[in-house]
PDB file of C-alpha atoms in Angstrom:
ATOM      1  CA  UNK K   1      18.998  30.804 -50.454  1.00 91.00           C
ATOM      2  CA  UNK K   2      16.807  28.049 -51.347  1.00 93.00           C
ATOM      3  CA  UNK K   3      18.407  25.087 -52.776  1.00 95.00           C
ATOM      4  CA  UNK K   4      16.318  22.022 -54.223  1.00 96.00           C
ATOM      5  CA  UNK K   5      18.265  18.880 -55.112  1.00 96.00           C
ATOM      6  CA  UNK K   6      16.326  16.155 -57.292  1.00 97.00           C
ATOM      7  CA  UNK K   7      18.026  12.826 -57.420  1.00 97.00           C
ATOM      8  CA  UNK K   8      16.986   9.197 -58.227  1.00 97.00           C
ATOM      9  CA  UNK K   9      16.103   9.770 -61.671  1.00 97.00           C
ATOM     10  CA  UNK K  10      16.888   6.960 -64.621  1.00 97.00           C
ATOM     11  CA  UNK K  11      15.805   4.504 -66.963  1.00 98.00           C
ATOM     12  CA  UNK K  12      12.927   1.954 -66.134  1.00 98.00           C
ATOM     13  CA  UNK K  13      11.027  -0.549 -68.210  1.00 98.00           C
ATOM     14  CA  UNK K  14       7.166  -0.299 -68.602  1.00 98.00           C
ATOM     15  CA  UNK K  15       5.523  -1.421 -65.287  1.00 98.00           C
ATOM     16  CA  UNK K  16       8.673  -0.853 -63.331  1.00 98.00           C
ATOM     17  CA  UNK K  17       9.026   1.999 -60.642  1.00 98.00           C
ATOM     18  CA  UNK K  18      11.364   4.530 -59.192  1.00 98.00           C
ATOM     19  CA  UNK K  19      11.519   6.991 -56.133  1.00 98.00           C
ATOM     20  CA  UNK K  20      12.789  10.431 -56.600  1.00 98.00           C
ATOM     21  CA  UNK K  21      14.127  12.085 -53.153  1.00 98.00           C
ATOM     22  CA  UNK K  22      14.525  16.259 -53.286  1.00 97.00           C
ATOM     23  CA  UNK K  23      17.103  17.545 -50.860  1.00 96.00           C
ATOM     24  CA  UNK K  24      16.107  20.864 -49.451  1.00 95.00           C
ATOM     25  CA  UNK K  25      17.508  23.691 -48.051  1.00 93.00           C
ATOM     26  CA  UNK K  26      17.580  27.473 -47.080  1.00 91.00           C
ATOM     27  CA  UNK K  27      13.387  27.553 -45.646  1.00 90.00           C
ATOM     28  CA  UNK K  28      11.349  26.438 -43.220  1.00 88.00           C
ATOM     29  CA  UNK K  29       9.915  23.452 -44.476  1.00 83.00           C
ATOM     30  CA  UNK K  30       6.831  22.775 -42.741  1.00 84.00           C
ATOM     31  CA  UNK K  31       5.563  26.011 -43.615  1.00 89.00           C
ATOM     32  CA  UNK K  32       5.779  25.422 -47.274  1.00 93.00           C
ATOM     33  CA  UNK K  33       3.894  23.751 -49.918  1.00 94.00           C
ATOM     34  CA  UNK K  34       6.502  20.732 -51.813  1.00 94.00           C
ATOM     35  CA  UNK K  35       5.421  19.353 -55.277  1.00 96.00           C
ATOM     36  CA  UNK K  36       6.659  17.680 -58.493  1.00 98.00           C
ATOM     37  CA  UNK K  37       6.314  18.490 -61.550  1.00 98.00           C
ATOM     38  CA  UNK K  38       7.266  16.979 -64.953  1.00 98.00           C
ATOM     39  CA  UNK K  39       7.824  17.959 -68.547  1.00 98.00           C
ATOM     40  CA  UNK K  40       8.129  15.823 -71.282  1.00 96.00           C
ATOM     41  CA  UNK K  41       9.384  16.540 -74.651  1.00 92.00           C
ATOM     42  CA  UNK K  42       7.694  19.219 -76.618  1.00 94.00           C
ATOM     43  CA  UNK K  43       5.168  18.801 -74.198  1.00 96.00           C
ATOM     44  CA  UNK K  44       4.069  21.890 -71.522  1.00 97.00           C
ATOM     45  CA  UNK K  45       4.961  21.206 -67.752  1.00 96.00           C
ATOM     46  CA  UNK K  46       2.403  20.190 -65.355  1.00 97.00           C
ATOM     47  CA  UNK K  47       2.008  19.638 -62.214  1.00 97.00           C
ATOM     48  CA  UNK K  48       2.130  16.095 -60.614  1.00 98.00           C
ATOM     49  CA  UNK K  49       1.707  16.130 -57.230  1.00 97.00           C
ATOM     50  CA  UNK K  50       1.910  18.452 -54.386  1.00 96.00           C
ATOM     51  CA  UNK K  51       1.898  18.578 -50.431  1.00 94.00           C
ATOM     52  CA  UNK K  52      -0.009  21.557 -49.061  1.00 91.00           C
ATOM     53  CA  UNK K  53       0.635  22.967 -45.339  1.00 86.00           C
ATOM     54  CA  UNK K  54      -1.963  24.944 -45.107  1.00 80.00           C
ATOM     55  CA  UNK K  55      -4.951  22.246 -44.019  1.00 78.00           C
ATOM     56  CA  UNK K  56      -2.546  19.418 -44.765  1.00 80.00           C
ATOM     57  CA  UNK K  57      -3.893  18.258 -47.929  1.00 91.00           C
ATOM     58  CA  UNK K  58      -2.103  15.908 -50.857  1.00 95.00           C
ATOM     59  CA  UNK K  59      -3.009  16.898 -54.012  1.00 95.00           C
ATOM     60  CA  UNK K  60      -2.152  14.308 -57.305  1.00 97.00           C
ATOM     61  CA  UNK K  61      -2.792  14.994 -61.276  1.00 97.00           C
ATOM     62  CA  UNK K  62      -5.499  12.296 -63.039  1.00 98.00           C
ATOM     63  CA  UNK K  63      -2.638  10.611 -64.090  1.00 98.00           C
ATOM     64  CA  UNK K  64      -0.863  10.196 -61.132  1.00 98.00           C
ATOM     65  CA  UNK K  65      -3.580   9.246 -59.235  1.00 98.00           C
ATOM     66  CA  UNK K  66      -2.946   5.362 -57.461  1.00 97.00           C
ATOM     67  CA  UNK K  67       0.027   4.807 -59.150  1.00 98.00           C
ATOM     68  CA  UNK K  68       2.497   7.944 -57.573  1.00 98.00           C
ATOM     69  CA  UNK K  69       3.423   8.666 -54.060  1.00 98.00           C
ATOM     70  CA  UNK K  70       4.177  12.181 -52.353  1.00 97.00           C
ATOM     71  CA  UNK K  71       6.058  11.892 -49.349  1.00 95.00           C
ATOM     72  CA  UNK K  72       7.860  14.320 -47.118  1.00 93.00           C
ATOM     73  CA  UNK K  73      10.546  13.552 -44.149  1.00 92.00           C
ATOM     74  CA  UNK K  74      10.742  17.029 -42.414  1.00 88.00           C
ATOM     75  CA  UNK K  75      13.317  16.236 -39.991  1.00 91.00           C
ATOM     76  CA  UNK K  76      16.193  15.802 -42.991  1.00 92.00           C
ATOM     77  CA  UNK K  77      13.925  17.952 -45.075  1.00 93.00           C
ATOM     78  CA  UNK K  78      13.368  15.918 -47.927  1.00 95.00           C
ATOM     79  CA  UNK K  79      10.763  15.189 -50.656  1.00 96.00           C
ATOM     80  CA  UNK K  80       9.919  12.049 -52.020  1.00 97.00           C
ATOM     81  CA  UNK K  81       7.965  10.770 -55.570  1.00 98.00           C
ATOM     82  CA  UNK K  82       7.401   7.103 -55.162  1.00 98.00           C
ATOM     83  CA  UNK K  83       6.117   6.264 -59.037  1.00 98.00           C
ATOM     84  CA  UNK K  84       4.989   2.500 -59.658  1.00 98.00           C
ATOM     85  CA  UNK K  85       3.285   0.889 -62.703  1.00 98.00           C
ATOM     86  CA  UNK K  86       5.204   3.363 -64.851  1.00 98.00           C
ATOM     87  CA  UNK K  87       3.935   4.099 -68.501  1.00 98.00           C
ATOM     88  CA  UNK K  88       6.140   4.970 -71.313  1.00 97.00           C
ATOM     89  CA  UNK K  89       4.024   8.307 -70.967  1.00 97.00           C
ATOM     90  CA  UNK K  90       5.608   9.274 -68.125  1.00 98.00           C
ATOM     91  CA  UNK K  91       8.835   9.825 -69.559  1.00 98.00           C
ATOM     92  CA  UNK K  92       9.619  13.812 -68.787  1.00 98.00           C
ATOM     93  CA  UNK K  93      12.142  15.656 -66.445  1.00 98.00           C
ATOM     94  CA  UNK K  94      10.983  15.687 -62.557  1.00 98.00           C
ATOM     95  CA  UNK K  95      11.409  18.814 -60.777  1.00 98.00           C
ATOM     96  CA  UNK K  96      11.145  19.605 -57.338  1.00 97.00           C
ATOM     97  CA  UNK K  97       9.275  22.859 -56.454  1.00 97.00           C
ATOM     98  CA  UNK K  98       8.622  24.887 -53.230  1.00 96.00           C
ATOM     99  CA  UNK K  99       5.830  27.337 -52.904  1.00 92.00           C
ATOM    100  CA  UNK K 100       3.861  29.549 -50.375  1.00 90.00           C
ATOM    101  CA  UNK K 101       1.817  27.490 -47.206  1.00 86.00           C
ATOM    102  CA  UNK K 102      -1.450  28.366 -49.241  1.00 86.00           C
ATOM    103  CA  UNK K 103      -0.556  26.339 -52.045  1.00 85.00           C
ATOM    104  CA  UNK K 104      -1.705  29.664 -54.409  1.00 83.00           C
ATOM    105  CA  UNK K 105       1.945  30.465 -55.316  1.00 90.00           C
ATOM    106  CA  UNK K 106       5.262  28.009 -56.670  1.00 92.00           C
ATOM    107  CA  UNK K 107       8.564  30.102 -55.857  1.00 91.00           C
ATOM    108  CA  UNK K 108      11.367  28.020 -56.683  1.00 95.00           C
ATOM    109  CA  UNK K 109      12.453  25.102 -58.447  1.00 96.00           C
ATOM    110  CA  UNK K 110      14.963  22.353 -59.026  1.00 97.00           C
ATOM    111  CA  UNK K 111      17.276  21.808 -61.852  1.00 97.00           C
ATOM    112  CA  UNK K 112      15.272  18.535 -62.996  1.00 97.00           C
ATOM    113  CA  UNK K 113      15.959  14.302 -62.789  1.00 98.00           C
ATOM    114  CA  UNK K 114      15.213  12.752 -66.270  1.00 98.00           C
ATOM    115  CA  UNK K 115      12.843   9.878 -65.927  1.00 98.00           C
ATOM    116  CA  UNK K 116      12.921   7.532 -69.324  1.00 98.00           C
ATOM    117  CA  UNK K 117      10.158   4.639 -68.911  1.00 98.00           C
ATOM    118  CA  UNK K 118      10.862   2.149 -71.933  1.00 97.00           C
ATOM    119  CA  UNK K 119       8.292  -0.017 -73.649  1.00 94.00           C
TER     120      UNK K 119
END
């Protein structure tokens, strides 16, 4: 059974940052793709960020683009988000999300870590 843990959520002023690790279990996790995604309030969810196996490429939204940080340590098969310079904006709930190693399909998903950037 695959398990995704998100922790290191919180509250942050403007310009601050945060790291958000995902604990993993139950696949093989080199031949997955690992990505964040976020959804704010009232807002759809979208995708932030996301580690591909398949060719080995990093993929980031616009907005995350020089300011966010995917990271992956596959021997204790965990995910990282390193976000700096954050924007009220980017207030939303994180989640951590597996997929296939062609990046074409997301399979499962975390339960979420609430990110609250204040003015």
């Amino acid at each position: 059974e695959v398990q995704l843990v998100e922790s290191g959520g919180g509250l942050v002023q403007a310009g601050g940052s945060l790291r958000l690790s995902c604990a993993a279990s139950g696949f093989y996790f080199d031949d997955h793709t690992l990505g964040w995604f976020r959804q704010a309030p009232g807002k759809e969810r979208e995708e932030v960020a996301s580690i591909c196996p398949s060719g080995g490429s990093i993929e980031y939204a616009d907005f995350a683009k020089g300011r966010f940080t995917i990271s992956s340590d596959n021997v204790n098969n965990t995910v990282y988000l390193t976000m700096n310079s954050l924007k009220p904006e980017d207030t939303a709930v994180y989640y951590c999300v597996v997929g296939d190693y062609f990046c074409s399909t997301w399979s499962s998903w975390g339960h979420g870590t609430q990110v609250t950037v204040s003015s």
